[in-house]
Amino acid sequence: MIVDEYFMKLAIEEAKKAERKGEVPIGAVIVHHQQVIATGYNQRESSQKSTSHAEIIAIEEANQQIGSWRLEDCTLYVTLEPCPMCAGAIVQSRIPHVVYGASDPKAGCVGTIMNLLDESRFNHQSTVVQGVLEEECSLLLTDFFQKLREQKKQK
């Protein structure tokens, strides 16, 4: 658990990068043999691309680092439970372990709405650890959206 917390703190740092750029604060880190090989943070607003989620960005970087689309010896750490698109990318990239902080009641597809990573009809499943530094991850999002609502009221 201490290892999970260490890498989740790195994912939180990625989320803070997103927040500083006005993006929803979600961050991801991919670890291979206890070494960070890829990072990502949400960039949907700045890129105006639907797929610019933290996990997708980190997966693409990890693919380049490993030199393969298969990320079989990796663990993905992400501050928010992956959505259906990101869960699909996790399955497709064969990531065996996923650790996330906050659950996502609106789009979470790693246990909240459904669990695409444990779907036996797919040829790959991932183990999931949820709730690592959950309060800190949740607060990032809560504070961000509270500030956004306050800014909209002032306009």
CSV table of C-alpha atoms in Angstrom, one decimal:
chain,number,residue,atom,x,y,z
A,1,MET,CA,0.0,0.0,0.0
A,2,ILE,CA,2.9,2.4,0.7
A,3,VAL,CA,4.1,1.8,-2.8
A,4,ASP,CA,0.7,2.5,-4.2
A,5,GLU,CA,0.5,5.8,-2.2
A,6,TYR,CA,3.9,6.9,-3.5
A,7,PHE,CA,2.9,6.5,-7.1
A,8,MET,CA,-0.5,7.9,-6.5
A,9,LYS,CA,1.1,11.1,-5.1
A,10,LEU,CA,3.0,11.3,-8.5
A,11,ALA,CA,-0.4,11.0,-10.3
A,12,ILE,CA,-1.7,13.8,-8.1
A,13,GLU,CA,1.2,16.0,-9.1
A,14,GLU,CA,0.2,15.3,-12.7
A,15,ALA,CA,-3.4,16.3,-11.9
A,16,LYS,CA,-2.2,19.5,-10.4
A,17,LYS,CA,-0.5,20.3,-13.7
A,18,ALA,CA,-3.8,20.0,-15.4
A,19,GLU,CA,-5.5,22.2,-12.9
A,20,ARG,CA,-2.8,25.0,-13.4
A,21,LYS,CA,-3.8,24.9,-17.1
A,22,GLY,CA,-7.5,25.2,-16.4
A,23,GLU,CA,-8.1,21.5,-17.1
A,24,VAL,CA,-10.1,19.1,-14.9
A,25,PRO,CA,-7.4,17.9,-12.5
A,26,ILE,CA,-6.9,14.2,-13.4
A,27,GLY,CA,-3.5,12.7,-13.5
A,28,ALA,CA,-2.0,9.3,-14.4
A,29,VAL,CA,1.3,7.5,-14.0
A,30,ILE,CA,2.4,4.2,-15.6
A,31,VAL,CA,5.0,2.2,-13.7
A,32,HIS,CA,7.1,-0.6,-15.2
A,33,HIS,CA,9.3,-2.7,-12.7
A,34,GLN,CA,8.9,0.0,-10.0
A,35,GLN,CA,10.0,2.8,-12.4
A,36,VAL,CA,7.8,5.6,-13.8
A,37,ILE,CA,7.9,5.2,-17.6
A,38,ALA,CA,5.0,7.5,-18.5
A,39,THR,CA,2.8,10.3,-17.1
A,40,GLY,CA,-0.2,12.1,-18.3
A,41,TYR,CA,-2.8,14.7,-17.3
A,42,ASN,CA,-6.1,15.7,-18.6
A,43,GLN,CA,-5.7,18.0,-21.7
A,44,ARG,CA,-9.1,17.9,-23.2
A,45,GLU,CA,-9.8,21.7,-23.1
A,46,SER,CA,-6.4,22.8,-24.4
A,47,SER,CA,-6.3,20.2,-27.2
A,48,GLN,CA,-10.0,20.2,-27.9
A,49,LYS,CA,-9.7,16.4,-28.5
A,50,SER,CA,-12.2,14.0,-26.8
A,51,THR,CA,-9.4,11.4,-26.3
A,52,SER,CA,-7.0,13.7,-24.4
A,53,HIS,CA,-7.6,12.0,-21.0
A,54,ALA,CA,-4.7,11.5,-18.6
A,55,GLU,CA,-4.8,7.7,-19.0
A,56,ILE,CA,-4.7,7.8,-22.9
A,57,ILE,CA,-1.8,10.2,-22.9
A,58,ALA,CA,0.1,8.1,-20.4
A,59,ILE,CA,-0.6,4.9,-22.3
A,60,GLU,CA,0.6,6.4,-25.6
A,61,GLU,CA,3.8,7.6,-23.9
A,62,ALA,CA,4.3,4.1,-22.3
A,63,ASN,CA,3.9,2.4,-25.7
A,64,GLN,CA,6.7,4.6,-27.0
A,65,GLN,CA,8.9,3.9,-24.0
A,66,ILE,CA,8.5,0.2,-24.1
A,67,GLY,CA,8.4,0.0,-27.9
A,68,SER,CA,5.2,-2.1,-27.9
A,69,TRP,CA,1.4,-1.7,-27.7
A,70,ARG,CA,1.5,-4.3,-25.0
A,71,LEU,CA,2.0,-3.0,-21.5
A,72,GLU,CA,1.9,-6.3,-19.8
A,73,ASP,CA,4.3,-5.7,-16.9
A,74,CYS,CA,2.9,-2.3,-16.0
A,75,THR,CA,0.7,-0.7,-13.4
A,76,LEU,CA,-1.5,2.4,-14.1
A,77,TYR,CA,-2.1,4.8,-11.3
A,78,VAL,CA,-4.8,7.4,-11.9
A,79,THR,CA,-6.5,9.9,-9.7
A,80,LEU,CA,-10.0,9.3,-10.9
A,81,GLU,CA,-11.7,6.0,-11.9
A,82,PRO,CA,-11.3,5.4,-15.6
A,83,CYS,CA,-14.2,6.2,-18.0
A,84,PRO,CA,-15.4,3.6,-20.6
A,85,MET,CA,-12.9,4.9,-23.2
A,86,CYS,CA,-9.9,4.7,-20.9
A,87,ALA,CA,-11.0,1.4,-19.5
A,88,GLY,CA,-11.1,0.1,-23.1
A,89,ALA,CA,-7.6,1.4,-23.7
A,90,ILE,CA,-6.4,-0.3,-20.6
A,91,VAL,CA,-7.9,-3.6,-21.8
A,92,GLN,CA,-6.4,-3.1,-25.3
A,93,SER,CA,-3.0,-2.3,-24.0
A,94,ARG,CA,-3.0,-5.3,-21.6
A,95,ILE,CA,-2.2,-3.4,-18.5
A,96,PRO,CA,-2.6,-6.0,-15.7
A,97,HIS,CA,-2.9,-3.7,-12.7
A,98,VAL,CA,-4.9,-0.5,-12.2
A,99,VAL,CA,-4.9,1.7,-9.0
A,100,TYR,CA,-7.2,4.6,-8.8
A,101,GLY,CA,-8.0,7.3,-6.2
A,102,ALA,CA,-11.6,8.7,-6.4
A,103,SER,CA,-14.6,6.8,-7.8
A,104,ASP,CA,-16.5,8.4,-10.6
A,105,PRO,CA,-20.3,7.9,-10.1
A,106,LYS,CA,-21.1,9.5,-13.5
A,107,ALA,CA,-18.7,7.6,-15.8
A,108,GLY,CA,-16.6,5.1,-13.8
A,109,CYS,CA,-16.2,1.9,-15.6
A,110,VAL,CA,-13.8,0.1,-13.3
A,111,GLY,CA,-16.3,-0.8,-10.6
A,112,THR,CA,-18.8,2.0,-10.1
A,113,ILE,CA,-21.2,1.9,-13.1
A,114,MET,CA,-19.7,-1.3,-14.5
A,115,ASN,CA,-16.3,-3.0,-14.5
A,116,LEU,CA,-14.9,-3.4,-18.0
A,117,LEU,CA,-11.6,-4.5,-16.5
A,118,ASP,CA,-13.2,-7.6,-15.1
A,119,GLU,CA,-15.3,-8.6,-18.1
A,120,SER,CA,-14.6,-12.3,-18.8
A,121,ARG,CA,-15.7,-12.0,-22.4
A,122,PHE,CA,-12.6,-9.9,-23.1
A,123,ASN,CA,-9.3,-11.7,-23.6
A,124,HIS,CA,-7.7,-9.5,-20.9
A,125,GLN,CA,-8.7,-8.6,-17.4
A,126,SER,CA,-6.9,-6.3,-14.9
A,127,THR,CA,-6.8,-6.4,-11.1
A,128,VAL,CA,-8.0,-3.1,-9.5
A,129,VAL,CA,-7.2,-1.4,-6.3
A,130,GLN,CA,-9.5,1.5,-5.6
A,131,GLY,CA,-9.5,4.3,-3.1
A,132,VAL,CA,-5.8,5.0,-2.8
A,133,LEU,CA,-5.5,8.5,-1.4
A,134,GLU,CA,-9.2,8.8,-2.2
A,135,GLU,CA,-9.8,11.9,-0.1
A,136,GLU,CA,-7.0,13.9,-1.6
A,137,CYS,CA,-8.0,12.9,-5.2
A,138,SER,CA,-11.6,13.7,-4.5
A,139,LEU,CA,-10.7,17.1,-3.0
A,140,LEU,CA,-8.8,18.1,-6.1
A,141,LEU,CA,-11.9,17.6,-8.2
A,142,THR,CA,-14.4,19.1,-5.7
A,143,ASP,CA,-12.3,22.2,-5.2
A,144,PHE,CA,-11.8,22.6,-9.0
A,145,PHE,CA,-15.5,22.5,-9.8
A,146,GLN,CA,-16.4,24.7,-6.8
A,147,LYS,CA,-14.0,27.4,-8.1
A,148,LEU,CA,-15.4,27.0,-11.6
A,149,ARG,CA,-19.0,27.5,-10.3
A,150,GLU,CA,-17.9,30.6,-8.4
A,151,GLN,CA,-16.2,32.1,-11.5
A,152,LYS,CA,-19.4,31.5,-13.5
A,153,LYS,CA,-21.5,33.3,-10.8
A,154,GLN,CA,-19.2,36.3,-11.0
A,155,LYS,CA,-19.7,36.7,-14.8
